[in-house]
CSV table of C-alpha atoms in Angstrom, one decimal:
chain,number,residue,atom,x,y,z
A,1,MET,CA,84.8,62.7,91.1
A,2,ASP,CA,85.9,59.6,89.1
A,3,LYS,CA,82.4,59.4,87.5
A,4,ILE,CA,82.6,63.1,86.6
A,5,ASP,CA,86.1,62.6,85.1
A,6,GLY,CA,84.8,59.6,83.1
A,7,ILE,CA,81.9,61.6,81.7
A,8,VAL,CA,84.3,64.5,80.9
A,9,GLY,CA,86.6,62.0,79.1
A,10,LYS,CA,83.8,60.8,76.9
A,11,VAL,CA,82.6,64.3,76.1
A,12,THR,CA,86.1,65.5,75.3
A,13,THR,CA,86.7,62.6,72.9
A,14,LYS,CA,83.7,63.7,70.9
A,15,ILE,CA,84.6,67.4,71.2
A,16,PRO,CA,88.4,67.6,71.2
A,17,GLN,CA,88.3,71.4,71.6
A,18,LEU,CA,87.2,71.0,75.2
A,19,ASN,CA,90.6,69.4,76.0
A,20,ASN,CA,92.2,72.8,75.7
A,21,TYR,CA,91.3,74.6,78.9
A,22,LYS,CA,92.8,77.8,77.7
A,23,LYS,CA,90.0,78.1,75.1
A,24,VAL,CA,87.4,77.3,77.8
A,25,TYR,CA,89.0,80.0,80.0
A,26,LEU,CA,88.9,82.5,77.1
A,27,VAL,CA,85.1,81.8,76.8
A,28,GLN,CA,84.8,82.5,80.5
A,29,LYS,CA,86.7,85.8,79.9
A,30,ILE,CA,84.3,86.8,77.1
A,31,PHE,CA,81.3,86.1,79.3
A,32,GLN,CA,82.8,88.3,82.0
A,33,PHE,CA,82.9,91.2,79.6
A,34,ILE,CA,79.4,90.4,78.5
A,35,ASN,CA,78.3,90.3,82.2
A,36,ALA,CA,79.9,93.7,82.7
A,37,GLY,CA,77.9,95.0,79.7
A,38,VAL,CA,74.7,93.5,81.1
A,39,LEU,CA,75.3,95.2,84.5
A,40,VAL,CA,76.0,98.6,82.9
A,41,MET,CA,72.9,98.3,80.7
A,42,ALA,CA,70.8,97.3,83.7
A,43,ALA,CA,72.1,100.3,85.6
A,44,ILE,CA,71.2,102.6,82.7
A,45,VAL,CA,67.7,101.2,82.5
A,46,ARG,CA,67.2,101.6,86.2
A,47,PHE,CA,68.3,105.3,85.9
A,48,ILE,CA,65.6,105.7,83.2
A,49,TYR,CA,63.0,104.1,85.4
A,50,THR,CA,64.0,106.1,88.5
A,51,LYS,CA,60.5,107.0,89.4
A,52,GLN,CA,59.7,103.3,89.9
A,53,ILE,CA,62.5,102.9,92.4
A,54,VAL,CA,60.8,103.8,95.7
A,55,SER,CA,63.2,102.1,98.2
A,56,PHE,CA,66.7,103.1,99.3
A,57,SER,CA,67.9,99.5,98.5
A,58,GLY,CA,66.8,100.0,94.9
A,59,TYR,CA,69.1,103.1,94.5
A,60,VAL,CA,71.9,101.3,96.2
A,61,LEU,CA,71.5,98.3,93.8
A,62,THR,CA,71.9,100.7,90.8
A,63,PHE,CA,75.2,101.8,92.2
A,64,TYR,CA,76.3,98.2,93.0
A,65,LEU,CA,75.6,97.1,89.4
A,66,LEU,CA,78.0,99.7,88.1
A,67,LEU,CA,80.6,98.8,90.8
A,68,PHE,CA,80.4,95.1,89.9
A,69,ALA,CA,80.8,95.9,86.2
A,70,ALA,CA,83.9,97.9,87.0
A,71,ILE,CA,85.3,95.1,89.1
A,72,TYR,CA,84.7,92.5,86.3
A,73,ILE,CA,86.4,94.7,83.7
A,74,CYS,CA,89.4,95.7,85.8
A,75,HIS,CA,89.9,92.1,86.9
A,76,GLU,CA,89.8,90.7,83.4
A,77,VAL,CA,92.3,93.3,82.0
A,78,SER,CA,94.5,92.9,85.1
A,79,VAL,CA,94.4,96.5,86.3
A,80,ALA,CA,96.7,97.2,89.3
A,81,GLU,CA,96.4,94.3,91.8
A,82,PHE,CA,92.8,93.3,90.9
A,83,ARG,CA,93.8,89.7,90.2
A,84,LEU,CA,95.1,89.5,93.8
A,85,TRP,CA,92.4,91.7,95.5
A,86,PHE,CA,89.7,89.5,93.9
A,87,TYR,CA,91.6,86.3,93.8
A,88,PHE,CA,88.5,84.1,93.9
A,89,LEU,CA,87.4,85.6,90.5
A,90,ASN,CA,90.3,83.8,88.8
A,91,PHE,CA,88.4,80.6,89.2
A,92,GLY,CA,85.1,79.4,87.8
A,93,TRP,CA,83.7,78.6,91.2
A,94,GLY,CA,84.6,82.2,92.3
A,95,LYS,CA,82.9,83.7,89.3
A,96,GLY,CA,79.9,81.4,89.9
A,97,LEU,CA,79.5,82.4,93.5
A,98,PHE,CA,79.8,86.1,92.6
A,99,ASP,CA,77.2,85.8,89.8
A,100,LEU,CA,74.9,83.9,92.2
A,101,PHE,CA,75.3,86.8,94.7
A,102,ILE,CA,74.4,89.3,92.0
A,103,GLY,CA,71.4,87.3,90.9
A,104,CYS,CA,70.1,87.0,94.4
A,105,LEU,CA,70.7,90.7,95.0
A,106,CYS,CA,68.7,91.6,91.9
A,107,LEU,CA,65.8,89.3,92.9
A,108,GLY,CA,65.8,90.4,96.5
A,109,SER,CA,66.1,94.1,96.0
A,110,GLY,CA,62.4,94.8,96.2
A,111,MET,CA,62.1,94.5,92.4
A,112,ALA,CA,61.9,98.2,91.7
A,113,VAL,CA,62.0,97.6,87.9
A,114,VAL,CA,60.3,94.2,88.1
A,115,TRP,CA,60.9,92.8,84.6
A,116,LEU,CA,64.6,93.9,84.6
A,117,ASP,CA,65.4,92.6,88.0
A,118,ILE,CA,63.9,89.2,87.2
A,119,LEU,CA,65.7,88.9,83.8
A,120,VAL,CA,69.1,90.0,85.2
A,121,GLY,CA,68.7,87.9,88.4
A,122,VAL,CA,67.8,84.7,86.5
A,123,TYR,CA,70.5,85.3,83.9
A,124,PHE,CA,73.2,85.5,86.6
A,125,ILE,CA,71.9,82.6,88.6
A,126,VAL,CA,71.9,80.3,85.5
A,127,LEU,CA,75.4,81.6,84.6
A,128,SER,CA,76.7,80.8,88.1
A,129,VAL,CA,75.7,77.1,87.6
A,130,GLY,CA,77.6,77.1,84.3
A,131,PHE,CA,80.8,78.6,85.9
A,132,GLY,CA,80.5,76.2,88.8
A,133,ALA,CA,80.3,73.2,86.5
A,134,ILE,CA,83.3,74.4,84.5
A,135,SER,CA,85.3,74.8,87.6
A,136,LEU,CA,84.3,71.3,88.8
A,137,VAL,CA,85.2,69.7,85.5
A,138,TYR,CA,88.5,71.5,84.9
A,139,ARG,CA,89.6,71.9,88.5
A,140,LYS,CA,93.2,70.7,88.0
A,141,ASN,CA,93.8,72.6,84.8
A,142,GLU,CA,92.2,75.7,86.3
A,143,VAL,CA,94.6,75.9,89.2
A,144,THR,CA,97.6,75.3,87.0
A,145,LEU,CA,96.5,78.0,84.5
A,146,VAL,CA,95.7,80.5,87.2
A,147,ASP,CA,99.1,80.0,88.9
A,148,GLU,CA,100.9,80.5,85.6
A,149,MET,CA,98.9,83.6,84.8
A,150,LEU,CA,99.6,85.2,88.2
A,151,GLN,CA,103.3,84.3,87.9
A,152,GLU,CA,103.4,86.0,84.5
A,153,ILE,CA,101.7,89.1,85.9
A,154,ALA,CA,104.1,89.2,88.9
A,155,GLU,CA,107.1,88.9,86.5
A,156,ALA,CA,105.7,91.7,84.3
A,157,LYS,CA,105.2,93.9,87.3
A,158,LYS,CA,108.7,93.2,88.6
A,159,GLU,CA,110.2,94.1,85.2
A,160,LYS,CA,108.1,97.3,85.1
A,161,ASP,CA,109.2,98.3,88.6
A,162,GLN,CA,112.8,97.6,87.6
A,163,LYS,CA,112.5,99.9,84.6
A,164,LYS,CA,111.1,102.6,86.9
A,165,MET,CA,114.0,102.1,89.2
A,166,ASP,CA,116.5,102.4,86.3
A,167,LYS,CA,114.8,105.6,85.1
A,168,LYS,CA,115.0,107.0,88.6
A,169,SER,CA,118.7,106.1,88.8
A,170,LEU,CA,119.3,107.7,85.4
A,171,LEU,CA,117.4,110.9,86.5
A,172,LEU,CA,119.5,111.1,89.7
A,173,ILE,CA,122.7,110.8,87.7
A,174,LEU,CA,121.5,113.5,85.3
A,175,GLN,CA,120.5,115.7,88.2
A,176,ASP,CA,124.0,115.3,89.8
A,177,MET,CA,125.7,116.1,86.5
A,178,LEU,CA,123.5,119.2,86.0
A,179,ARG,CA,124.3,120.4,89.6
A,180,SER,CA,128.0,119.9,89.0
A,181,LEU,CA,127.8,121.7,85.7
A,182,LEU,CA,126.0,124.6,87.3
A,183,TRP,CA,128.5,124.6,90.1
A,184,ASP,CA,131.4,124.7,87.6
A,185,GLN,CA,129.7,127.5,85.7
A,186,GLU,CA,129.5,129.6,89.0
A,187,GLU,CA,133.2,129.0,89.6
A,188,LEU,CA,133.9,130.0,86.0
A,189,GLN,CA,131.8,133.2,86.4
A,190,LEU,CA,133.7,134.1,89.6
A,191,LEU,CA,137.0,133.6,87.8
A,192,ILE,CA,135.9,135.8,84.9
A,193,LEU,CA,134.8,138.5,87.4
A,194,LEU,CA,138.2,138.3,89.2
A,195,LEU,CA,140.1,138.6,85.9
A,196,LEU,CA,137.9,141.6,84.9
A,197,LEU,CA,138.6,143.2,88.2
A,198,LEU,CA,142.4,142.7,87.8
A,199,GLN,CA,142.2,144.1,84.3
A,200,LEU,CA,140.3,147.1,85.6
A,201,MET,CA,142.9,147.7,88.3
A,202,MET,CA,145.7,147.5,85.8
A,203,VAL,CA,144.0,150.1,83.6
A,204,LEU,CA,143.4,152.3,86.5
A,205,ASN,CA,147.1,152.1,87.6
A,206,LEU,CA,148.2,152.9,84.1
A,207,ASN,CA,146.0,155.9,84.0
A,208,MET,CA,147.2,157.2,87.3
A,209,LYS,CA,150.8,157.0,86.0
């Protein structure tokens, strides 16, 4: 590890931009969106070449490619609890392992669309090595940044939930006010009816006299 840190130190002195892990993380984020695009394009091509898919695993892989693309996108834009459900994808080693899994899946799927499966498989395996290396080099910065990011997401969610609770409380107050107003109106209507009845009785008594 000390040797790796020494090599990293020499590289970062020559390329100062590499000292800022946030920029490196942004590059990883961009690659995740590119990966999602690659998976969607691969799924579309497989749909076009459907006749070449003769095994059930080939059809399942097409569905998996779209599923993995959706997971990548939802995770990177922090949809719902994706950052916690797929916690390992917050780290370079997690992205690398997942990319390795996708690459092996493409190469081991019977190669229904041979040229496509080889290209996609090799691409994701090479990328998995890159992500793994980044995670190894920036292991300390990576953990710190992920913790900060998850804390920000948790605080934003807490604030959002609080706003929802405030809105609910306001709605309940308005509902109570509306009910009380309606109840008051009913009492007023009864009072008016009673006054009308009294007036009618008085008129009738006068007529009888």
